[in-house]
mmCIF file of C-alpha atoms in Angstrom:
data_model
loop_
_atom_site.group_PDB
_atom_site.id
_atom_site.type_symbol
_atom_site.label_atom_id
_atom_site.label_comp_id
_atom_site.label_asym_id
_atom_site.label_seq_id
_atom_site.Cartn_x
_atom_site.Cartn_y
_atom_site.Cartn_z
ATOM 1 C CA MET A 29 -21.492 -10.516 -4.903
ATOM 2 C CA GLU A 30 -22.338 -10.816 -1.198
ATOM 3 C CA LYS A 31 -22.257 -8.027 1.323
ATOM 4 C CA MET A 32 -19.149 -7.924 3.513
ATOM 5 C CA ARG A 33 -19.006 -6.286 6.945
ATOM 6 C CA ILE A 34 -17.621 -2.783 6.482
ATOM 7 C CA ASN A 35 -15.190 -3.141 9.394
ATOM 8 C CA LYS A 36 -13.492 -5.973 7.471
ATOM 9 C CA ALA A 37 -13.082 -3.943 4.278
ATOM 10 C CA PHE A 38 -9.653 -2.587 5.270
ATOM 11 C CA THR A 39 -8.322 -6.153 4.880
ATOM 12 C CA LEU A 40 -8.938 -5.822 1.115
ATOM 13 C CA ILE A 41 -6.584 -2.822 0.867
ATOM 14 C CA GLU A 42 -3.990 -3.498 3.582
ATOM 15 C CA PRO A 43 -2.112 -6.164 1.534
ATOM 16 C CA GLY A 44 -1.443 -3.478 -1.106
ATOM 17 C CA PRO A 45 -3.175 -4.806 -4.243
ATOM 18 C CA VAL A 46 -3.507 -2.762 -7.406
ATOM 19 C CA VAL A 47 -7.122 -1.543 -7.532
ATOM 20 C CA LEU A 48 -9.605 -0.173 -10.023
ATOM 21 C CA VAL A 49 -11.391 3.011 -8.999
ATOM 22 C CA THR A 50 -14.721 3.824 -10.632
ATOM 23 C CA THR A 51 -16.484 7.172 -10.782
ATOM 24 C CA ASN A 52 -19.685 8.519 -12.343
ATOM 25 C CA ASP A 53 -19.676 12.185 -13.314
ATOM 26 C CA GLY A 54 -23.480 12.327 -13.546
ATOM 27 C CA ASN A 55 -23.301 11.441 -17.204
ATOM 28 C CA LYS A 56 -20.987 8.480 -17.667
ATOM 29 C CA ASN A 57 -18.970 5.890 -15.795
ATOM 30 C CA ASN A 58 -15.181 5.769 -15.797
ATOM 31 C CA ILE A 59 -12.430 3.574 -14.328
ATOM 32 C CA MET A 60 -8.810 4.206 -13.401
ATOM 33 C CA THR A 61 -6.059 1.853 -12.235
ATOM 34 C CA ILE A 62 -4.410 2.908 -8.976
ATOM 35 C CA SER A 63 -1.691 1.281 -6.905
ATOM 36 C CA TRP A 64 -0.943 4.228 -4.619
ATOM 37 C CA THR A 65 -3.378 3.475 -1.786
ATOM 38 C CA MET A 66 -3.104 3.156 1.998
ATOM 39 C CA VAL A 67 -5.299 2.058 4.896
ATOM 40 C CA MET A 68 -5.672 4.785 7.552
ATOM 41 C CA ASP A 69 -7.923 3.109 10.102
ATOM 42 C CA PHE A 70 -10.279 0.186 10.588
ATOM 43 C CA THR A 71 -13.612 1.957 10.016
ATOM 44 C CA PRO A 72 -12.219 2.009 7.205
ATOM 45 C CA MET A 73 -10.580 5.239 6.193
ATOM 46 C CA LEU A 74 -8.393 4.898 3.135
ATOM 47 C CA ALA A 75 -6.051 7.216 1.257
ATOM 48 C CA MET A 76 -5.045 7.289 -2.370
ATOM 49 C CA THR A 77 -2.721 9.574 -4.287
ATOM 50 C CA THR A 78 -4.220 11.016 -7.457
ATOM 51 C CA GLY A 79 -4.732 14.400 -9.045
ATOM 52 C CA PRO A 80 -5.710 16.379 -12.136
ATOM 53 C CA TRP A 81 -3.411 14.211 -14.299
ATOM 54 C CA ASN A 82 -6.058 11.467 -13.985
ATOM 55 C CA TYR A 83 -9.258 12.153 -15.957
ATOM 56 C CA SER A 84 -11.315 10.587 -13.128
ATOM 57 C CA PHE A 85 -10.095 13.206 -10.667
ATOM 58 C CA ALA A 86 -12.635 15.822 -11.782
ATOM 59 C CA ALA A 87 -15.562 13.453 -11.137
ATOM 60 C CA LEU A 88 -14.021 12.359 -7.841
ATOM 61 C CA GLN A 89 -13.650 15.951 -6.711
ATOM 62 C CA GLU A 90 -17.120 16.992 -7.829
ATOM 63 C CA THR A 91 -19.242 14.011 -6.786
ATOM 64 C CA LYS A 92 -17.128 13.098 -3.743
ATOM 65 C CA GLU A 93 -17.831 9.443 -4.460
ATOM 66 C CA CYS A 94 -16.094 6.414 -5.949
ATOM 67 C CA VAL A 95 -15.930 2.633 -5.783
ATOM 68 C CA ILE A 96 -12.695 0.763 -5.142
ATOM 69 C CA SER A 97 -12.744 -2.600 -6.928
ATOM 70 C CA ILE A 98 -10.217 -5.361 -6.312
ATOM 71 C CA PRO A 99 -9.181 -7.236 -9.461
ATOM 72 C CA THR A 100 -7.491 -10.635 -9.526
ATOM 73 C CA VAL A 101 -4.674 -12.092 -11.618
ATOM 74 C CA ASP A 102 -6.963 -13.281 -14.429
ATOM 75 C CA LEU A 103 -7.886 -9.624 -15.031
ATOM 76 C CA LEU A 104 -4.272 -8.386 -15.407
ATOM 77 C CA ASP A 105 -4.518 -7.341 -19.052
ATOM 78 C CA LYS A 106 -7.721 -5.401 -18.362
ATOM 79 C CA VAL A 107 -6.086 -3.714 -15.353
ATOM 80 C CA VAL A 108 -3.093 -2.635 -17.454
ATOM 81 C CA GLY A 109 -5.382 -1.640 -20.328
ATOM 82 C CA VAL A 110 -7.541 0.541 -18.066
ATOM 83 C CA GLY A 111 -4.372 2.165 -16.734
ATOM 84 C CA THR A 112 -2.950 3.004 -20.151
ATOM 85 C CA CYS A 113 -5.872 4.782 -21.831
ATOM 86 C CA SER A 114 -8.031 7.743 -20.821
ATOM 87 C CA GLY A 115 -11.709 8.104 -19.995
ATOM 88 C CA ALA A 116 -11.548 11.378 -21.929
ATOM 89 C CA ASP A 117 -11.946 9.455 -25.184
ATOM 90 C CA THR A 118 -12.702 5.864 -24.131
ATOM 91 C CA ASP A 119 -15.640 4.058 -22.552
ATOM 92 C CA LYS A 120 -13.492 1.712 -20.512
ATOM 93 C CA PHE A 121 -16.360 -0.515 -19.333
ATOM 94 C CA GLU A 122 -17.187 -1.210 -22.968
ATOM 95 C CA LYS A 123 -13.623 -1.450 -24.252
ATOM 96 C CA PHE A 124 -12.512 -3.919 -21.565
ATOM 97 C CA ARG A 125 -15.838 -5.768 -21.317
ATOM 98 C CA LEU A 126 -16.342 -4.977 -17.668
ATOM 99 C CA THR A 127 -19.862 -4.912 -16.211
ATOM 100 C CA PRO A 128 -21.031 -1.976 -14.077
ATOM 101 C CA LEU A 129 -23.340 -2.936 -11.198
ATOM 102 C CA GLU A 130 -25.430 -0.469 -9.260
ATOM 103 C CA GLY A 131 -24.240 0.246 -5.742
ATOM 104 C CA LYS A 132 -26.403 1.204 -2.781
ATOM 105 C CA GLN A 133 -24.625 4.243 -1.379
ATOM 106 C CA VAL A 134 -23.005 5.972 -4.343
ATOM 107 C CA ARG A 135 -23.642 6.483 -8.076
ATOM 108 C CA ALA A 136 -20.224 5.176 -9.072
ATOM 109 C CA PRO A 137 -20.635 1.555 -10.199
ATOM 110 C CA LEU A 138 -19.270 -1.660 -8.735
ATOM 111 C CA ILE A 139 -17.394 -3.888 -11.206
ATOM 112 C CA LYS A 140 -19.039 -7.292 -11.473
ATOM 113 C CA GLU A 141 -15.894 -9.120 -12.631
ATOM 114 C CA CYS A 142 -13.817 -8.028 -9.615
ATOM 115 C CA LEU A 143 -13.291 -10.049 -6.432
ATOM 116 C CA ALA A 144 -14.538 -7.275 -4.156
ATOM 117 C CA ASN A 145 -15.903 -3.738 -4.244
ATOM 118 C CA ILE A 146 -15.962 -0.941 -1.668
ATOM 119 C CA GLU A 147 -18.371 1.984 -2.052
ATOM 120 C CA CYS A 148 -16.600 5.100 -0.784
ATOM 121 C CA ARG A 149 -17.173 8.774 -0.183
ATOM 122 C CA VAL A 150 -14.438 11.392 -0.335
ATOM 123 C CA ILE A 151 -14.101 12.962 3.090
ATOM 124 C CA ASP A 152 -11.094 15.161 2.392
ATOM 125 C CA ILE A 153 -8.571 16.080 -0.285
ATOM 126 C CA VAL A 154 -5.143 17.076 1.026
ATOM 127 C CA LYS A 155 -4.285 19.272 -1.931
ATOM 128 C CA ARG A 156 -0.650 19.976 -1.107
ATOM 129 C CA HIS A 157 0.095 16.256 -1.419
ATOM 130 C CA ASN A 158 -2.618 15.114 -3.871
ATOM 131 C CA ILE A 159 -3.988 12.736 -1.239
ATOM 132 C CA VAL A 160 -7.673 11.819 -1.438
ATOM 133 C CA VAL A 161 -9.062 10.546 1.879
ATOM 134 C CA LEU A 162 -11.943 8.082 1.564
ATOM 135 C CA GLU A 163 -14.412 6.494 3.937
ATOM 136 C CA GLY A 164 -15.679 3.025 3.029
ATOM 137 C CA LEU A 165 -19.496 2.915 3.244
ATOM 138 C CA ALA A 166 -20.366 -0.591 2.045
ATOM 139 C CA ALA A 167 -18.338 -3.587 0.863
ATOM 140 C CA TYR A 168 -19.030 -6.644 -1.253
ATOM 141 C CA PHE A 169 -17.052 -9.833 -1.823
ATOM 142 C CA ASP A 170 -17.592 -12.544 -4.437
ATOM 143 C CA LYS A 171 -17.127 -15.704 -2.378
ATOM 144 C CA ALA A 172 -18.061 -17.933 -5.307
ATOM 145 C CA ARG A 173 -15.146 -16.643 -7.392
ATOM 146 C CA LYS A 174 -12.563 -19.337 -8.032
ATOM 147 C CA GLU A 175 -9.557 -17.098 -8.706
ATOM 148 C CA GLN A 176 -8.918 -14.994 -5.620
ATOM 149 C CA ARG A 177 -5.233 -14.085 -6.039
ATOM 150 C CA THR A 178 -4.728 -10.317 -6.296
ATOM 151 C CA LEU A 179 -1.933 -8.382 -8.005
ATOM 152 C CA HIS A 180 0.758 -6.084 -6.624
ATOM 153 C CA ALA A 181 2.198 -3.517 -9.036
ATOM 154 C CA VAL A 182 5.953 -3.126 -8.718
ATOM 155 C CA GLY A 183 5.917 0.117 -10.692
ATOM 156 C CA ASP A 184 8.372 -0.972 -13.389
ATOM 157 C CA GLY A 185 5.801 -2.757 -15.556
ATOM 158 C CA THR A 186 5.892 -6.012 -13.571
ATOM 159 C CA PHE A 187 3.289 -7.376 -11.164
ATOM 160 C CA ILE A 188 3.616 -9.795 -8.240
ATOM 161 C CA VAL A 189 0.815 -12.336 -7.833
ATOM 162 C CA ASP A 190 -0.329 -13.405 -4.357
ATOM 163 C CA GLY A 191 1.448 -16.530 -3.175
ATOM 164 C CA ARG A 192 0.714 -18.611 -0.096
ATOM 165 C CA LYS A 193 -0.845 -17.272 3.079
ATOM 166 C CA LEU A 194 0.792 -17.587 6.497
ATOM 167 C CA ASN A 195 -1.136 -17.386 9.762
ATOM 168 C CA ARG A 196 0.140 -15.509 12.838
ATOM 169 C CA LYS A 197 -3.235 -14.766 14.441
ATOM 170 C CA LYS A 198 -2.211 -16.253 17.773
ATOM 171 C CA MET A 199 0.911 -14.077 18.048
ATOM 172 C CA MET A 200 -1.113 -10.988 17.096
ATOM 173 C CA VAL A 201 -4.302 -11.595 19.047
ATOM 174 C CA GLU A 202 -3.873 -8.519 21.253
ATOM 175 C CA LYS A 203 -3.225 -6.239 18.292
ATOM 176 C CA LEU A 204 -6.150 -7.189 16.060
ATOM 177 C CA PRO A 205 -9.248 -5.001 15.960
ATOM 178 C CA PRO A 206 -12.346 -6.673 17.462
ATOM 179 C CA GLY A 207 -14.907 -8.377 15.235
ATOM 180 C CA LEU A 208 -12.559 -9.677 12.543
ATOM 181 C CA MET B 16 24.058 -4.130 0.891
ATOM 182 C CA GLU B 17 24.612 -2.279 -2.370
ATOM 183 C CA LYS B 18 23.457 1.208 -3.185
ATOM 184 C CA MET B 19 20.286 1.386 -5.316
ATOM 185 C CA ARG B 20 19.348 4.380 -7.481
ATOM 186 C CA ILE B 21 16.978 6.541 -5.457
ATOM 187 C CA ASN B 22 14.540 6.919 -8.360
ATOM 188 C CA LYS B 23 14.000 3.136 -8.231
ATOM 189 C CA ALA B 24 13.238 3.076 -4.509
ATOM 190 C CA PHE B 25 9.482 3.570 -4.994
ATOM 191 C CA THR B 26 9.392 0.076 -6.534
ATOM 192 C CA LEU B 27 10.195 -1.326 -3.072
ATOM 193 C CA ILE B 28 7.037 0.226 -1.575
ATOM 194 C CA GLU B 29 4.573 0.209 -4.480
ATOM 195 C CA PRO B 30 3.829 -3.559 -4.190
ATOM 196 C CA GLY B 31 2.569 -2.899 -0.644
ATOM 197 C CA PRO B 32 4.894 -4.983 1.562
ATOM 198 C CA VAL B 33 4.825 -4.797 5.334
ATOM 199 C CA VAL B 34 7.869 -2.727 6.357
ATOM 200 C CA LEU B 35 10.003 -2.079 9.404
ATOM 201 C CA VAL B 36 10.585 1.578 10.251
ATOM 202 C CA THR B 37 13.620 2.476 12.355
ATOM 203 C CA THR B 38 14.232 5.670 14.302
ATOM 204 C CA ASN B 39 16.955 6.988 16.586
ATOM 205 C CA ASP B 40 15.882 9.478 19.255
ATOM 206 C CA GLY B 41 19.463 10.681 19.857
ATOM 207 C CA ASN B 42 19.873 8.080 22.573
ATOM 208 C CA LYS B 43 18.660 4.733 21.297
ATOM 209 C CA ASN B 44 17.409 2.933 18.212
ATOM 210 C CA ASN B 45 13.882 1.635 17.831
ATOM 211 C CA ILE B 46 11.846 -0.287 15.222
ATOM 212 C CA MET B 47 8.153 -0.453 14.420
ATOM 213 C CA THR B 48 6.199 -2.652 12.013
ATOM 214 C CA ILE B 49 4.008 -0.707 9.580
ATOM 215 C CA SER B 50 1.790 -1.850 6.752
ATOM 216 C CA TRP B 51 -0.050 1.428 6.176
ATOM 217 C CA THR B 52 2.246 2.987 3.562
ATOM 218 C CA MET B 53 1.767 4.510 0.108
ATOM 219 C CA VAL B 54 3.932 5.767 -2.753
ATOM 220 C CA MET B 55 3.191 9.399 -3.653
ATOM 221 C CA ASP B 56 5.629 10.023 -6.494
ATOM 222 C CA PHE B 57 8.739 8.653 -8.152
ATOM 223 C CA THR B 58 11.365 10.866 -6.503
ATOM 224 C CA PRO B 59 10.276 9.060 -4.178
ATOM 225 C CA MET B 60 7.797 10.657 -1.844
ATOM 226 C CA LEU B 61 6.111 8.172 0.453
ATOM 227 C CA ALA B 62 3.317 8.368 3.016
ATOM 228 C CA MET B 63 2.668 6.318 6.104
ATOM 229 C CA THR B 64 -0.095 6.480 8.677
ATOM 230 C CA THR B 65 1.146 6.533 12.262
ATOM 231 C CA GLY B 66 0.678 8.647 15.377
ATOM 232 C CA PRO B 67 1.249 9.024 19.095
ATOM 233 C CA TRP B 68 -0.038 5.459 19.695
ATOM 234 C CA ASN B 69 3.295 4.255 18.295
ATOM 235 C CA TYR B 70 6.273 4.822 20.614
ATOM 236 C CA SER B 71 8.460 5.617 17.578
ATOM 237 C CA PHE B 72 6.275 8.567 16.636
ATOM 238 C CA ALA B 73 7.941 10.942 19.118
ATOM 239 C CA ALA B 74 11.402 10.275 17.642
ATOM 240 C CA LEU B 75 10.009 10.536 14.126
ATOM 241 C CA GLN B 76 8.421 13.885 14.883
ATOM 242 C CA GLU B 77 11.469 15.268 16.671
ATOM 243 C CA THR B 78 14.320 14.041 14.472
ATOM 244 C CA LYS B 79 12.351 14.151 11.205
ATOM 245 C CA GLU B 80 14.233 11.055 10.088
ATOM 246 C CA CYS B 81 13.681 7.336 9.709
ATOM 247 C CA VAL B 82 14.715 4.307 7.686
ATOM 248 C CA ILE B 83 12.186 2.084 5.925
ATOM 249 C CA SER B 84 13.463 -1.512 5.807
ATOM 250 C CA ILE B 85 11.894 -4.231 3.681
ATOM 251 C CA PRO B 86 11.787 -7.641 5.388
ATOM 252 C CA THR B 87 11.287 -10.954 3.602
ATOM 253 C CA VAL B 88 9.251 -14.059 4.448
ATOM 254 C CA ASP B 89 12.048 -15.692 6.483
ATOM 255 C CA LEU B 90 11.804 -12.740 8.907
ATOM 256 C CA LEU B 91 8.038 -13.057 9.524
ATOM 257 C CA ASP B 92 8.257 -13.944 13.211
ATOM 258 C CA LYS B 93 10.607 -11.027 13.859
ATOM 259 C CA VAL B 94 8.264 -8.690 11.953
ATOM 260 C CA VAL B 95 5.272 -9.806 14.046
ATOM 261 C CA GLY B 96 7.377 -9.717 17.216
ATOM 262 C CA VAL B 97 8.524 -6.134 16.527
ATOM 263 C CA GLY B 98 4.898 -5.168 15.915
ATOM 264 C CA THR B 99 3.592 -6.633 19.153
ATOM 265 C CA CYS B 100 5.920 -5.103 21.748
ATOM 266 C CA SER B 101 6.928 -1.527 22.523
ATOM 267 C CA GLY B 102 10.219 0.341 22.308
ATOM 268 C CA ALA B 103 9.206 1.977 25.589
ATOM 269 C CA ASP B 104 10.468 -1.077 27.482
ATOM 270 C CA THR B 105 12.226 -3.218 24.853
ATOM 271 C CA ASP B 106 15.442 -2.959 22.861
ATOM 272 C CA LYS B 107 13.975 -4.522 19.737
ATOM 273 C CA PHE B 108 17.294 -4.832 17.869
ATOM 274 C CA GLU B 109 18.613 -6.930 20.755
ATOM 275 C CA LYS B 110 15.428 -8.898 21.426
ATOM 276 C CA PHE B 111 14.928 -9.908 17.789
ATOM 277 C CA ARG B 112 18.639 -10.233 16.936
ATOM 278 C CA LEU B 113 18.550 -7.611 14.215
ATOM 279 C CA THR B 114 21.723 -5.731 13.292
ATOM 280 C CA PRO B 115 21.719 -1.939 12.998
ATOM 281 C CA LEU B 116 23.955 -0.554 10.253
ATOM 282 C CA GLU B 117 24.969 3.074 9.966
ATOM 283 C CA GLY B 118 23.309 5.024 7.200
ATOM 284 C CA LYS B 119 24.806 7.955 5.307
ATOM 285 C CA GLN B 120 22.045 10.554 5.436
ATOM 286 C CA VAL B 121 20.208 9.952 8.721
ATOM 287 C CA ARG B 122 20.964 8.728 12.241
ATOM 288 C CA ALA B 123 18.231 6.085 12.147
ATOM 289 C CA PRO B 124 19.879 2.735 11.376
ATOM 290 C CA LEU B 125 19.491 0.428 8.400
ATOM 291 C CA ILE B 126 18.634 -3.200 9.266
ATOM 292 C CA LYS B 127 21.283 -5.564 7.954
ATOM 293 C CA GLU B 128 18.995 -8.610 7.775
ATOM 294 C CA CYS B 129 16.434 -6.888 5.528
ATOM 295 C CA LEU B 130 16.298 -7.102 1.734
ATOM 296 C CA ALA B 131 16.388 -3.346 1.244
ATOM 297 C CA ASN B 132 16.573 -0.088 3.190
ATOM 298 C CA ILE B 133 15.511 3.471 2.350
ATOM 299 C CA GLU B 134 16.909 6.403 4.346
ATOM 300 C CA CYS B 135 14.130 8.981 4.641
ATOM 301 C CA ARG B 136 13.461 12.439 5.992
ATOM 302 C CA VAL B 137 10.066 13.610 7.193
ATOM 303 C CA ILE B 138 8.955 16.474 4.990
ATOM 304 C CA ASP B 139 5.473 16.958 6.414
ATOM 305 C CA ILE B 140 3.028 15.578 8.958
ATOM 306 C CA VAL B 141 -0.654 15.948 8.018
ATOM 307 C CA LYS B 142 -1.889 15.991 11.597
ATOM 308 C CA ARG B 143 -5.621 15.806 10.910
ATOM 309 C CA HIS B 144 -5.112 12.417 9.268
ATOM 310 C CA ASN B 145 -1.983 11.136 11.056
ATOM 311 C CA ILE B 146 -0.164 10.955 7.725
ATOM 312 C CA VAL B 147 3.619 11.275 7.764
ATOM 313 C CA VAL B 148 5.056 12.322 4.400
ATOM 314 C CA LEU B 149 8.590 11.092 3.688
ATOM 315 C CA GLU B 150 11.217 11.774 1.067
ATOM 316 C CA GLY B 151 13.587 8.923 0.248
ATOM 317 C CA LEU B 152 17.210 10.130 0.337
ATOM 318 C CA ALA B 153 19.242 6.977 -0.301
ATOM 319 C CA ALA B 154 18.373 3.347 -0.933
ATOM 320 C CA TYR B 155 20.189 0.025 -0.549
ATOM 321 C CA PHE B 156 19.381 -3.460 -1.810
ATOM 322 C CA ASP B 157 20.970 -6.777 -0.840
ATOM 323 C CA LYS B 158 21.367 -8.453 -4.229
ATOM 324 C CA ALA B 159 23.199 -11.409 -2.720
ATOM 325 C CA ARG B 160 20.228 -12.336 -0.534
ATOM 326 C CA LYS B 161 18.701 -15.646 -1.551
ATOM 327 C CA GLU B 162 15.209 -15.113 -0.127
ATOM 328 C CA GLN B 163 13.675 -12.083 -1.800
ATOM 329 C CA ARG B 164 9.938 -12.721 -1.305
ATOM 330 C CA THR B 165 8.297 -9.970 0.736
ATOM 331 C CA LEU B 166 5.177 -10.133 2.932
ATOM 332 C CA HIS B 167 1.791 -8.441 2.635
ATOM 333 C CA ALA B 168 -0.167 -8.017 5.878
ATOM 334 C CA VAL B 169 -3.866 -8.731 5.470
ATOM 335 C CA GLY B 170 -4.683 -7.076 8.782
ATOM 336 C CA ASP B 171 -6.422 -10.077 10.359
ATOM 337 C CA GLY B 172 -3.248 -11.789 11.568
ATOM 338 C CA THR B 173 -2.477 -13.458 8.235
ATOM 339 C CA PHE B 174 0.205 -12.549 5.700
ATOM 340 C CA ILE B 175 0.411 -13.158 1.945
ATOM 341 C CA VAL B 176 3.819 -14.123 0.572
ATOM 342 C CA ASP B 177 4.948 -12.889 -2.861
ATOM 343 C CA GLY B 178 4.145 -15.402 -5.589
ATOM 344 C CA ARG B 179 5.242 -15.314 -9.220
ATOM 345 C CA LYS B 180 6.016 -12.176 -11.147
ATOM 346 C CA LEU B 181 4.261 -11.254 -14.405
ATOM 347 C CA ASN B 182 5.742 -8.849 -16.964
ATOM 348 C CA ARG B 183 3.659 -6.216 -18.784
ATOM 349 C CA LYS B 184 6.485 -3.753 -19.519
ATOM 350 C CA LYS B 185 5.697 -3.620 -23.232
ATOM 351 C CA MET B 186 2.034 -2.714 -22.645
ATOM 352 C CA MET B 187 3.047 -0.061 -20.116
ATOM 353 C CA VAL B 188 6.084 1.436 -21.824
ATOM 354 C CA GLU B 189 4.521 4.878 -22.251
ATOM 355 C CA LYS B 190 3.439 5.050 -18.611
ATOM 356 C CA LEU B 191 6.696 4.093 -16.915
ATOM 357 C CA PRO B 192 8.958 6.795 -15.464
ATOM 358 C CA PRO B 193 12.261 7.158 -17.330
ATOM 359 C CA GLY B 194 15.405 5.477 -16.044
ATOM 360 C CA LEU B 195 13.860 2.372 -14.540
#
């Protein structure tokens, strides 16, 4: 997994893929499946909605760290599996045969099998709305990976796979952040 | 455009499509293109990141109302066009030949050409993060529309079109909100 410039990392989240979020509570690793995320700026700042109903929330709140991993379509059953059991009684890395990799900035692990990973620190929790605000610190992208299509959760148990890509860079040149 | 049950409206936003957001400042209609959105709950509560740098923000803040419209791939050039000019000097409905339709709950217009529309009221603005929190009040979906594939902005001037849909309802049955 190669390093990716951090000011490009927002482009991993902006299309709205379902993501895996890892934490480490000082004792063990955990993973949750999240599709309620949002880009907030290009640095990047990111938001996600979560709260005490997710077992990972305690570790997130205490360590103020996590990794956002971007899975692809071949990982769909693992993504759904991770989202339908709890870290309270399950080692999800073991159960779903996912491989934790050490990051550089945070103790939460990267996921080797994912297309990309973003190490993040929690910079704020907006409690009245259960919004966790994250800053991306370092990003990694697996260029060698053959399958690069991500998944978009509809919320009714179905998922949309990435289709073709259309280019409007010329029309948008004045609106794009520099260095992309 | 037929009425859609409001508790299904989050499924329009959860996949992460680029959206058009309309406002009416009491005098004229405007539209902005937004891809920084997030579902917050199933009622639905939705978040979007925007601020004074968008001309629509003043109307949004003052009227506390907007409509979120979901465009499809055939509307890409209008979506990019709307996002690269300003309502300060442009009537975007006229320029991009979009048709405003009267809503029931808010003065901001629906967009006839879009696949779906959600009438929303602003229930909070988290100023320190430029997050606008919305509650969906009524939703509409154009079932008769042939093209239903939405667009996902990557943020670098490219857009991913919806591909195929995969079904994992059985695996997720215990996690899905009732009534979907």
